[in-house]
Every structure is written in C-alpha cells, then in structure tokens.
mmCIF file of C-alpha atoms and ligand atoms in Angstrom:
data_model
loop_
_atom_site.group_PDB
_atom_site.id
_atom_site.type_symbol
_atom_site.label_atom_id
_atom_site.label_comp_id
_atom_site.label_asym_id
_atom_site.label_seq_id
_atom_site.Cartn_x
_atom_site.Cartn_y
_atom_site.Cartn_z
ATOM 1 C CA UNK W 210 -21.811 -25.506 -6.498
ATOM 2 C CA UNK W 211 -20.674 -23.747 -3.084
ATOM 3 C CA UNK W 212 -18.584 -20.566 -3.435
ATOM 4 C CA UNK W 213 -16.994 -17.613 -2.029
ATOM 5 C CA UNK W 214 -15.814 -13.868 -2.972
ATOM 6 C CA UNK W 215 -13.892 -11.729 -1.725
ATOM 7 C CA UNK W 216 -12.570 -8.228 -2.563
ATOM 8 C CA UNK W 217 -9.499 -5.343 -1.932
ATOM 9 C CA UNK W 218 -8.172 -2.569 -3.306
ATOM 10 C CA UNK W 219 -5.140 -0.750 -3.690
ATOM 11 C CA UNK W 220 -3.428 2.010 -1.361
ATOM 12 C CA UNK W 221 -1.657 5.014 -1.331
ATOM 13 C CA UNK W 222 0.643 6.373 0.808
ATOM 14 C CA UNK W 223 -0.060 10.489 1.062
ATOM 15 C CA UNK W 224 2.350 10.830 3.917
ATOM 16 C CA UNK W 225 4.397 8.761 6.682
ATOM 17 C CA UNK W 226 5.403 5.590 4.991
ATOM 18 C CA UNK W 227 8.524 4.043 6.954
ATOM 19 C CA UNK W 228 7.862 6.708 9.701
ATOM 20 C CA UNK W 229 4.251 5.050 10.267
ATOM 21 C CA UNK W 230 6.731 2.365 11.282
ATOM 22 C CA UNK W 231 8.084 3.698 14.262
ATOM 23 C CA UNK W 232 5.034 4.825 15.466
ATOM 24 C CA UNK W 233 4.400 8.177 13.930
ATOM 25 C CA UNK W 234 1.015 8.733 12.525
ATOM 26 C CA UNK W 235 0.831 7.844 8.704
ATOM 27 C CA UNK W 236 -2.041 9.602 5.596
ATOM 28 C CA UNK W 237 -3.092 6.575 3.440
ATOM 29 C CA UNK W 238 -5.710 6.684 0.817
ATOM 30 C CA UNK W 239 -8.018 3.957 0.058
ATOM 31 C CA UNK W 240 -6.939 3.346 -4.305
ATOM 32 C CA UNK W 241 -10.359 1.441 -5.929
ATOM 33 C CA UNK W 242 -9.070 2.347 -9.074
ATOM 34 C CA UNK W 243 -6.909 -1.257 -9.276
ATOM 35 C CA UNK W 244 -8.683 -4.340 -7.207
ATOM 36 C CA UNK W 245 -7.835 -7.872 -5.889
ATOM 37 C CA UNK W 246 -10.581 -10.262 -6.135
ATOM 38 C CA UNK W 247 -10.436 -13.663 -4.830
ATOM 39 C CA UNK W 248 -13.301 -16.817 -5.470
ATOM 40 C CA UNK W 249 -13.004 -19.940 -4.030
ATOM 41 C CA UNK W 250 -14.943 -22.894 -5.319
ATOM 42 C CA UNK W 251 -15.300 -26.068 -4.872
ATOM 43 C CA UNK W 252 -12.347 -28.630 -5.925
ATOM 44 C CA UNK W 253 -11.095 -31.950 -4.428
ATOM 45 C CA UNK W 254 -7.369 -30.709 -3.963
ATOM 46 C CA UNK W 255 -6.292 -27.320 -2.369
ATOM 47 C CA UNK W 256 -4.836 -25.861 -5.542
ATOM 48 C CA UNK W 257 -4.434 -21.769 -6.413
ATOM 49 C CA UNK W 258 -5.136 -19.694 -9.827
ATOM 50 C CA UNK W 259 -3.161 -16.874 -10.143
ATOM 51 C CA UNK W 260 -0.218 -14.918 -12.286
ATOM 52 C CA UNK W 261 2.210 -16.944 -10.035
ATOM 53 C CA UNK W 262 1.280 -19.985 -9.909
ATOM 54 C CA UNK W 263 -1.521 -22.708 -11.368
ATOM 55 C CA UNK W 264 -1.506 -25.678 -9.340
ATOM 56 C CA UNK W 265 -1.517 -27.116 -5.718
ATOM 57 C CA UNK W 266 -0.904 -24.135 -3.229
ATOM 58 C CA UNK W 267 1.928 -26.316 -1.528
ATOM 59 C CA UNK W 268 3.910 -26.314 -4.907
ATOM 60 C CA UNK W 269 3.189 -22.550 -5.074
ATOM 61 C CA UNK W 270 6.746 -20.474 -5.263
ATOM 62 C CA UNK W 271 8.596 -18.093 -2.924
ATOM 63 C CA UNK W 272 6.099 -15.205 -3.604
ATOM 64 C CA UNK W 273 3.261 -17.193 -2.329
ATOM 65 C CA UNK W 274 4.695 -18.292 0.770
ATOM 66 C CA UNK W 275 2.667 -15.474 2.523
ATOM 67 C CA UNK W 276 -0.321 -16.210 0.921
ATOM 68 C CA UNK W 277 0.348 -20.240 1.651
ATOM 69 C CA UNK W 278 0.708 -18.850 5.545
ATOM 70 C CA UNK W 279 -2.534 -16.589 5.288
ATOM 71 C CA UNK W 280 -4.680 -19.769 4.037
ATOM 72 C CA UNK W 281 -3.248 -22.321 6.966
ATOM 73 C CA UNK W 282 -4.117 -19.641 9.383
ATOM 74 C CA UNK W 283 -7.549 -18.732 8.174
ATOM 75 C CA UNK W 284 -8.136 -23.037 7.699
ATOM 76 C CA UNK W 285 -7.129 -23.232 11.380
ATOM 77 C CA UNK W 286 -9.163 -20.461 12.426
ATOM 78 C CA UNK W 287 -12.323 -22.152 11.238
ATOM 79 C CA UNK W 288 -11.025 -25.476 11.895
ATOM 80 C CA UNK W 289 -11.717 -26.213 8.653
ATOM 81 C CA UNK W 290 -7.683 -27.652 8.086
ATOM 82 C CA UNK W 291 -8.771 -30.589 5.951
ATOM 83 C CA UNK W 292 -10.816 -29.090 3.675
ATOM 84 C CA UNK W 293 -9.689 -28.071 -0.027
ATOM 85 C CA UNK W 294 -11.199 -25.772 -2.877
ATOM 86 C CA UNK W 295 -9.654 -23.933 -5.713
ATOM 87 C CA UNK W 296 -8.235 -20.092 -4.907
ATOM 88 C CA UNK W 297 -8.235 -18.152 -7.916
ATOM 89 C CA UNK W 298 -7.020 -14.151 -7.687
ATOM 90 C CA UNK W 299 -7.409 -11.577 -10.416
ATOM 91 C CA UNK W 300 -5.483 -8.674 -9.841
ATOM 92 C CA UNK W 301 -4.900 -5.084 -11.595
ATOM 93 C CA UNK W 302 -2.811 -4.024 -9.019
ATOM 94 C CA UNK W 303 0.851 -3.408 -9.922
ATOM 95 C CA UNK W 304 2.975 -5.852 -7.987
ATOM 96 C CA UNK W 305 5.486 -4.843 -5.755
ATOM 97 C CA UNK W 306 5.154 -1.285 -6.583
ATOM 98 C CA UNK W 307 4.241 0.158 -2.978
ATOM 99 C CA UNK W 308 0.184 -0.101 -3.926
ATOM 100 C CA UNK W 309 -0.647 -2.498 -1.278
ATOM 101 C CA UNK W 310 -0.698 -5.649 -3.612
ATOM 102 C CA UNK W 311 0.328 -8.286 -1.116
ATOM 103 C CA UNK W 312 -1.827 -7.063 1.725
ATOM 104 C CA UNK W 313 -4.679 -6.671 -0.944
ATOM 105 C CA UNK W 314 -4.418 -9.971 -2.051
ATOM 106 C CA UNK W 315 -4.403 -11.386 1.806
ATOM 107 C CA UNK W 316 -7.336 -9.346 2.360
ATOM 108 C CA UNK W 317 -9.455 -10.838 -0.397
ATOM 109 C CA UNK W 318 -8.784 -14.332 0.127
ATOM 110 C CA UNK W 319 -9.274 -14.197 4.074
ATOM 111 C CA UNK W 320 -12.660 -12.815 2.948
ATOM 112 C CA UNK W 321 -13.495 -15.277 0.302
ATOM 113 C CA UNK W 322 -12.908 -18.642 2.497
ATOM 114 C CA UNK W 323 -15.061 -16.760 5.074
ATOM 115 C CA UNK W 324 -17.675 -16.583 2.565
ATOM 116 C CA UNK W 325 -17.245 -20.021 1.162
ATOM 117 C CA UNK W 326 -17.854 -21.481 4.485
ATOM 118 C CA UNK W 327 -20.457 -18.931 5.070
ATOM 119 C CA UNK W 328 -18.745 -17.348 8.525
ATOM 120 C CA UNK W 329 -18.994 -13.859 9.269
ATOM 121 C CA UNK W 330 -15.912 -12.026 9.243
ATOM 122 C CA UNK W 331 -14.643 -8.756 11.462
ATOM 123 C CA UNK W 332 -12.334 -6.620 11.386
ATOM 124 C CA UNK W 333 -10.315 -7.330 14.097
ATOM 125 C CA UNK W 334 -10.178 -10.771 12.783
ATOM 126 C CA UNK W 335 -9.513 -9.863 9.437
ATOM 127 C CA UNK W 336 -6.303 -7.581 9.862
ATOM 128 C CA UNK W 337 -5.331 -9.771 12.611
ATOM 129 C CA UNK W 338 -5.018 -12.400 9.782
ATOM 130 C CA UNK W 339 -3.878 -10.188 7.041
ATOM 131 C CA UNK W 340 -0.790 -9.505 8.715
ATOM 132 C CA UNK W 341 0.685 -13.113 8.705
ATOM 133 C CA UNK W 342 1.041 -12.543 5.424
ATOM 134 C CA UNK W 343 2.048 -9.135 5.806
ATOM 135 C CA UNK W 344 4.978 -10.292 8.495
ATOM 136 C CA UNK W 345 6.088 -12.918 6.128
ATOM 137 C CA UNK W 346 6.062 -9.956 3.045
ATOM 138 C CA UNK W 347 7.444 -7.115 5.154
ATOM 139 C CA UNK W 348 9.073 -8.207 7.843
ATOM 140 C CA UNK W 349 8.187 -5.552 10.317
ATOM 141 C CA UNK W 350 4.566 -4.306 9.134
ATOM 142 C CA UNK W 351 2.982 -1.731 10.361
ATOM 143 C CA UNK W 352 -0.190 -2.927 9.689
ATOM 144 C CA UNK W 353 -1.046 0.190 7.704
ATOM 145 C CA UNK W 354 -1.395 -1.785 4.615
ATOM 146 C CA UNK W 355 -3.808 -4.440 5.785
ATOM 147 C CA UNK W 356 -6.313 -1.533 7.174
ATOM 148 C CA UNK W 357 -6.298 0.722 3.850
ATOM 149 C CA UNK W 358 -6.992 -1.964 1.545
ATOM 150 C CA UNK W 359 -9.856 -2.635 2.727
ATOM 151 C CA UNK W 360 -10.858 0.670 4.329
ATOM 152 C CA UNK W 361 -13.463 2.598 2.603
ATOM 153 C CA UNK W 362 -12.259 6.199 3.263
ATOM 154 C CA UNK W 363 -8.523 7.883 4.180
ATOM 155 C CA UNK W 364 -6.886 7.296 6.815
ATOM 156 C CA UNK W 365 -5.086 8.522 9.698
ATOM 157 C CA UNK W 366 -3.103 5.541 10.895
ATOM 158 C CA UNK W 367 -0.860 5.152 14.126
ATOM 159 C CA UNK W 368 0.333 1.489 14.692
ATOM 160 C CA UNK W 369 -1.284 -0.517 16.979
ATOM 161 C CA UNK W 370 -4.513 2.196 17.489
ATOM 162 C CA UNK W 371 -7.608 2.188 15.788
ATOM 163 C CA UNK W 372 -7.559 3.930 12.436
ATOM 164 C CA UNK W 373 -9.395 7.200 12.232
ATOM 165 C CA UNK W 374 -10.672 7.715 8.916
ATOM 166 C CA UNK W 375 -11.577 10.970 8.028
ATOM 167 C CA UNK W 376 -13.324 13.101 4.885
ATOM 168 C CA UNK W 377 -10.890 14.985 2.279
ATOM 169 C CA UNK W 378 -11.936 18.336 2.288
ATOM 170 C CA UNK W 379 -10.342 19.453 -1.103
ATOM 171 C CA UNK W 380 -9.859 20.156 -4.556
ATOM 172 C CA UNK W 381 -6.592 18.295 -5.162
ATOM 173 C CA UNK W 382 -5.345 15.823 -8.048
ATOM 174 C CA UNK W 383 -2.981 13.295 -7.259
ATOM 175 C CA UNK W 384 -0.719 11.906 -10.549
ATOM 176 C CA UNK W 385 0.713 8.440 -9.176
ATOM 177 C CA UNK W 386 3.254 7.079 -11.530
ATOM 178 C CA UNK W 387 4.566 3.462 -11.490
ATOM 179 C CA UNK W 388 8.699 4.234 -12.147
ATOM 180 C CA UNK W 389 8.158 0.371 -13.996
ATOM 181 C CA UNK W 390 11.092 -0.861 -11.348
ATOM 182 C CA UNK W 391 10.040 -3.165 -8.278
ATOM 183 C CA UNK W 392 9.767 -1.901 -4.823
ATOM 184 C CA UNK W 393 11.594 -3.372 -2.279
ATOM 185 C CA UNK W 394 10.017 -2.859 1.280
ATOM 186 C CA UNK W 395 11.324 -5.140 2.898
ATOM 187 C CA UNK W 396 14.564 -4.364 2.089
ATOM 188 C CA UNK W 397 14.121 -0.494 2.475
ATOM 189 C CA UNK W 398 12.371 -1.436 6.020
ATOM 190 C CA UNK W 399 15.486 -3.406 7.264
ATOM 191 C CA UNK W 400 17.924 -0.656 5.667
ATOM 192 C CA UNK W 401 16.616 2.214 7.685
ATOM 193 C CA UNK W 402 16.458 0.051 10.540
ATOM 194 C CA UNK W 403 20.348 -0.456 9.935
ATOM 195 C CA UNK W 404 21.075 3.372 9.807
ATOM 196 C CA UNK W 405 18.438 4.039 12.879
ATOM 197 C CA UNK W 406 21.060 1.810 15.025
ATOM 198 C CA UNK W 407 24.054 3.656 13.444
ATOM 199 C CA UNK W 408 22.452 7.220 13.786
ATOM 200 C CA UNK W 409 19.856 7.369 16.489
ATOM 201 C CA UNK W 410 20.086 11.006 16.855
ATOM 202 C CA UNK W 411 19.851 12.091 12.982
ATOM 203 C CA UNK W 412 17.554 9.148 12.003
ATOM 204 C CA UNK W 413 14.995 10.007 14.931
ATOM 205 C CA UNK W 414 15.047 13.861 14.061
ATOM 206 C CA UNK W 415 13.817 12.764 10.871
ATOM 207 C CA UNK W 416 11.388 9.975 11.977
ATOM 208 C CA UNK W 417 9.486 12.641 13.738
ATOM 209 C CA UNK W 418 9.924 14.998 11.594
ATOM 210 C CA UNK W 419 7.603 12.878 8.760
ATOM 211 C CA UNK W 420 5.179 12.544 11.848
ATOM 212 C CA UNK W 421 4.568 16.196 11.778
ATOM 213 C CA UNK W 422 4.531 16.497 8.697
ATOM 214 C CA UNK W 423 1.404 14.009 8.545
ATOM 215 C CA UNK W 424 -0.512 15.652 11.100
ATOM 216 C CA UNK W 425 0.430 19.163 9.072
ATOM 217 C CA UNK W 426 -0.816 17.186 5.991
ATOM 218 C CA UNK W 427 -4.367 16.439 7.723
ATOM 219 C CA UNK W 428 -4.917 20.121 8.393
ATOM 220 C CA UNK W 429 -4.502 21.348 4.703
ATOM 221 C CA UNK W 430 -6.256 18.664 3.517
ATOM 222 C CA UNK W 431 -9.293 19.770 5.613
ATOM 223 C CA UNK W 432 -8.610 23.695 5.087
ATOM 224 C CA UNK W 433 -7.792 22.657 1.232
ATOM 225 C CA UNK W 434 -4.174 24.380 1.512
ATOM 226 C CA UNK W 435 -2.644 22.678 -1.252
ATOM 227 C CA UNK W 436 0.403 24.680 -2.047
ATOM 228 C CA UNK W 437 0.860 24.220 1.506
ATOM 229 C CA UNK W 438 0.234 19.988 1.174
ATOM 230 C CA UNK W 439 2.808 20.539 -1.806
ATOM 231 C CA UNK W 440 5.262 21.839 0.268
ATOM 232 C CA UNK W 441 4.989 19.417 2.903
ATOM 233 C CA UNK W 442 5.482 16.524 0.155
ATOM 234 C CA UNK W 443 8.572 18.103 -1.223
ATOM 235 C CA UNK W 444 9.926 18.413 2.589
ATOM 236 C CA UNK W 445 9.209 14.310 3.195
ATOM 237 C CA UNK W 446 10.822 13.480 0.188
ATOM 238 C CA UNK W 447 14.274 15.426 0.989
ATOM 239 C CA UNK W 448 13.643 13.334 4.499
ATOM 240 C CA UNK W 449 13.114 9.944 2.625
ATOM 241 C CA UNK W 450 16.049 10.634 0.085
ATOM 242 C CA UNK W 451 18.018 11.442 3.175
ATOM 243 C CA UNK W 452 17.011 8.215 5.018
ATOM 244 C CA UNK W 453 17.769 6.381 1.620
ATOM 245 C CA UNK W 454 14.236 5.543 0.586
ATOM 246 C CA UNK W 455 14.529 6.792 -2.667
ATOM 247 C CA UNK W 456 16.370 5.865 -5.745
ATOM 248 C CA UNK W 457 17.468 7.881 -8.639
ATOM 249 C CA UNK W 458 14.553 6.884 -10.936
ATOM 250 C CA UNK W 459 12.157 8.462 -8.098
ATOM 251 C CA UNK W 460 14.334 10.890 -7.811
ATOM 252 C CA UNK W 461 14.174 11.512 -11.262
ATOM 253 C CA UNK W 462 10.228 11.252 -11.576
ATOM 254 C CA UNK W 463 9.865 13.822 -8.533
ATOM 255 C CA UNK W 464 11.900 16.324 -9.664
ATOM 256 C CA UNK W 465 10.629 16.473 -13.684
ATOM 257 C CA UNK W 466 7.147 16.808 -11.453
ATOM 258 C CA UNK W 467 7.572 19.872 -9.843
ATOM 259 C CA UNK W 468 9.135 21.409 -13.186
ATOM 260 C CA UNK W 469 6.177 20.260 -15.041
ATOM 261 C CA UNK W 470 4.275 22.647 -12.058
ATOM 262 C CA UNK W 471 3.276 19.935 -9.591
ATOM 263 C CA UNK W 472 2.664 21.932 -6.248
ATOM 264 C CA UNK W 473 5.112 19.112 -4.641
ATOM 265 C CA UNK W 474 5.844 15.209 -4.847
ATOM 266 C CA UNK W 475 7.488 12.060 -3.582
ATOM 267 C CA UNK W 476 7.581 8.598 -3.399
ATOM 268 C CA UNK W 477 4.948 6.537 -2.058
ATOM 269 C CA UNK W 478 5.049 3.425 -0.026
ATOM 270 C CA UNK W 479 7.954 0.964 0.498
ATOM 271 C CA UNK W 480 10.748 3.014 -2.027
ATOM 272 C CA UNK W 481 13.951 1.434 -3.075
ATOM 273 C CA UNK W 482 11.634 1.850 -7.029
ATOM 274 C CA UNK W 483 7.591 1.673 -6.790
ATOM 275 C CA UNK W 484 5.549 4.813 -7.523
ATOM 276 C CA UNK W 485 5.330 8.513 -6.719
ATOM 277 C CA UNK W 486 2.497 11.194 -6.407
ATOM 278 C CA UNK W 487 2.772 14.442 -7.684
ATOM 279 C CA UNK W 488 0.144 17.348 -6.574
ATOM 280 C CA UNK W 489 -1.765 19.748 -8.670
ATOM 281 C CA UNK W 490 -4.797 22.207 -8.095
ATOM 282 C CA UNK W 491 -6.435 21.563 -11.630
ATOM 283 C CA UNK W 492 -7.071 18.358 -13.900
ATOM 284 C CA UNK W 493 -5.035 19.739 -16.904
ATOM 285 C CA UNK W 494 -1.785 20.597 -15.012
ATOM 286 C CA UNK W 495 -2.256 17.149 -13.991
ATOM 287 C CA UNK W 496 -2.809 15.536 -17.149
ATOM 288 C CA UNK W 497 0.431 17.644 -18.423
ATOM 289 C CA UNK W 498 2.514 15.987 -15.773
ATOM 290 C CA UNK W 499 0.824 12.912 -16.728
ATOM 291 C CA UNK W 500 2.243 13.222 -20.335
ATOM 292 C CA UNK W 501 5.520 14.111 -19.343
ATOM 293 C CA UNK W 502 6.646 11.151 -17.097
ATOM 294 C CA UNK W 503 5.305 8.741 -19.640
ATOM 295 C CA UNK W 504 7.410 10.489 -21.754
ATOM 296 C CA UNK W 505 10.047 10.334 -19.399
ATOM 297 C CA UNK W 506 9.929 6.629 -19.152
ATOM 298 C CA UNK W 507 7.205 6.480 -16.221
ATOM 299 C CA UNK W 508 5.580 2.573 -16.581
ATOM 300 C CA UNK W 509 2.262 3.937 -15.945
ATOM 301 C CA UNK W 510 0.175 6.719 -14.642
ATOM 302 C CA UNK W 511 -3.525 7.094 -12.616
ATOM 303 C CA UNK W 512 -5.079 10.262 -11.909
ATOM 304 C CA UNK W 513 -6.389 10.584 -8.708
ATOM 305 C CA UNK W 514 -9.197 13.079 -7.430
ATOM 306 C CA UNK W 515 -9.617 14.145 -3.789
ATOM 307 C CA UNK W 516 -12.923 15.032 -4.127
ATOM 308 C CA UNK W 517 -15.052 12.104 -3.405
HETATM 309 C C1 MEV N 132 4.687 0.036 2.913
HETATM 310 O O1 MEV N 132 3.560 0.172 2.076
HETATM 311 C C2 MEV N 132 4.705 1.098 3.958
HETATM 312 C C3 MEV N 132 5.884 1.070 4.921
HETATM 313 O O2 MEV N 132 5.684 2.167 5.799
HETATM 314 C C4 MEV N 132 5.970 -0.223 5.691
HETATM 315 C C5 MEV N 132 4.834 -0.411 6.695
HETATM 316 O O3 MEV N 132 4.098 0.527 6.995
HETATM 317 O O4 MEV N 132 4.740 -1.535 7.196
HETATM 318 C C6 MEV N 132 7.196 1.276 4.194
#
C-alpha cells in the first residue's frame, strides 16, 4: 500500500509579530514540543481525517478552506489533479492560539503528497505553497509562519528575504501560557491595518520601534543579557497593547508574570487571546510562574529552554 508522511511543528513568536508585517525584522523560535503530522494513503475518493472534519475534503467546513486550497495547489503542481487518497492530520498543537497551527498543518500535508507521489520537495517550493493557505488564514501573511514551522533553528525573519537562522547563546526559560481564548490574527492583522491608515505617524513610530527592539533582542540573546531581553519584552508589549494587540486576559497573564519575578513578558503571535511568554534566568522561578497562571486560569503552560 503506497504512502506518504509528512511533519511540522509549532512556533513562537520571541519578538516582532504584526511588526514582521510591515517589514521589520521578526525573532521566531522553532516549538517541537507540539507537532502536525500528516499521512496520506491510498483511497478511491479524496476524503480528509482530522478534528474538523471526517469525510470528502470538498464537504470539509470553513476552517478547512485553506487546507482545501493548499491540496488543489500542490495536485496542480504535480499535475496529479485527478488523483485521490485519504489525508489524515494529528495535531497537539493548540488551534488558533498564535502557535503556528494552520501554517503547521499546510506544511505537513504539502510534504506528505510529495512523499506519496515520491517527488522531492524544496524549500522555495514548499513555503511558496504553504502560504496559499496562509493568505486564505491570514489575510496578509508575512510568511514568517510558514518558514518557522518547519525551520530547524531560530530565526531572524524579514519578509520577503531569506531567513537567517541563528544559535541562542543563553541560559533563558521561556513559560508560554495558552490564555484558553482563541486568537484572532486575522482580525488583529486587518485592525492595525485600520489604525495604521488613521495614524500613520503614531502607528509607524511604533512599527519601528518593535523592529529595534528585535534586532536589540538578537544581541542579548547572543551576549545572554536576559534582564536586558526582559526589558525589551515588557517595552513590545506596552507597544502591542498600544496598537491594540492585546486583550485584557493577556494583559492579565503578563502582568501576574512579572509579579511572580518573570524578567519581562508579552503576548506572542497574532493577539486579540492566544498565548504569552514570560522570561526567567532559572527553571524554578519558571516553574513558580508556571503554577501561578494555571492558578490564575491560564489553559495551559510549556516550559521552554534556550539552551539547545
Ligand atoms: C502571526 O503568527 C504573526 C503575525 O505577525 C502575522 C504574520 O506575520 O503574518 C501577527
């Protein structure tokens, strides 16, 4: 029986969501502690497996109209348009929560019909595909998403240039926390885009202002300045509440952080509800903070350790 795999993880914005956007430079960290994988085998209809939808991927809802898109393009691609197997995904990455689920799941299904028809895949190719589905999710994708999710290593992202990626040079721990309310990015994309046109001047200032802050970022992540990195967190989220990114939940989460003696913290990804990322220097401040935004109603929490 012919078959194919494919695989992504998730993602996490460290610094220059939205701003990554307009062209600033963006951090983003490859997350392989939640996955997408996709296999493809053989079946006499073109049907799809997943917490959506079981059944033919033309009866597949709203949510999987960018995944419908991704498989058309990838079947054209490889003029391969007639053909039909079974696409089953298995994800534990939370949906809609700013982890890079839907260009996760793109990436691991371009990759699996590659390998069921036994094509080599690069790249280029790959993103190139990844964000059709990432145009029909986002709107206006940077393409940030698509890269990190299947990047092996940080990176340093400017749209439309090749990613850098780069070696974290420091001690750091990361708590992410899911605030257990759905992200909106698309939304929070257009809605900054709204207030860009209605304050150029003020909406710009800040823009840039997240873009230093990311190159900042890359320096004490290399020197292992984290009270510095801290600092610079706490700074992008005032910018990001400012731009209305945030909500009060995130608000919420951020601020019981850096009482609980993160160094700083802030969202992370789309806003509008998702997750946030709080810094420490030391595993058992971390797991404290940990404790506390369960307590304080946080969905769910990963620790995250910069050292490879
Ligand atoms: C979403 O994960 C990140 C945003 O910056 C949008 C994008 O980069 O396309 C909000």
């Amino acid at each position: 029986m012919k078959s194919g795999f494919g695989k992504a993880h998730g993602k996490i914005i460290l610094m220059g969501e939205h701003s990554v956007v307009y062209a600033q430079p963006a951090i983003a960290l490859p997350f392989k502690q939640v996955t997408v994988t996709t296999t493809i085998n053989e079946s006499d209809v073109l049907s799809v497996d997943c917490i959506y939808h079981k059944g033919l991927l033309k009866d597949s809802p709203k949510q999987l109209e960018n995944l419908q898109a991704v498989v058309e393009a990838v079947l054209l691609k490889l003029n391969k348009v007639d053909e039909t197997f079974r696409i089953i995904i298995e994800s534990t990455i939370p949906q809609e929560r700013g982890m890079g689920s839907s260009a996760a799941v793109a990436n691991a299904t371009i990759a699996a019909i590659y390998d069921y028809f036994g094509v080599s895949l690069d790249a280029k190719t790959q993103f190139e595909l990844a964000q059709i589905s990432e145009t029909i999710a986002h709107g206006n994708p940077s393409g940030l998403d698509a890269q990190v999710t299947v990047s092996a290593k940080p990176l340093y992202f400017i749209k439309d240039q090749i990613p850098e990626t780069f070696d974290i040079m420091s001690r750091g721990y990361l708590v992410i926390a899911d605030t257990g309310e759905k992200g909106q990015t698309r939304l929070a994309v257009a809605s900054l885009q709204e207030k860009h046109k209605q304050n150029p001047g003020r909406v710009e200032a800040m823009i840039k202002g997240l873009g230093s802050l990311t190159n900042n970022t890359k320096e004490y992540l290399t020197t292992n300045n984290l009270e510095a990195l801290g600092a610079l967190m706490n700074t992008s989220q005032s910018y990001l509440r400012e731009m209305g990114i945030s909500n009060s939940t995130l608000d919420r989460l951020v601020s019981i952080s850096v009482q609980s003696g993160a160094l700083g913290a802030k969202l992370t990804g789309g806003g509008w509800g998702g997750c946030m990322l709080a810094l420490t220097d030391n595993p058992q401040t971390a797991m404290k903070i940990s404790e506390t935004l369960m307590r304080s109603n946080a969905r769910q929490t990963w620790l995250y350790s910069f050292a490879p």
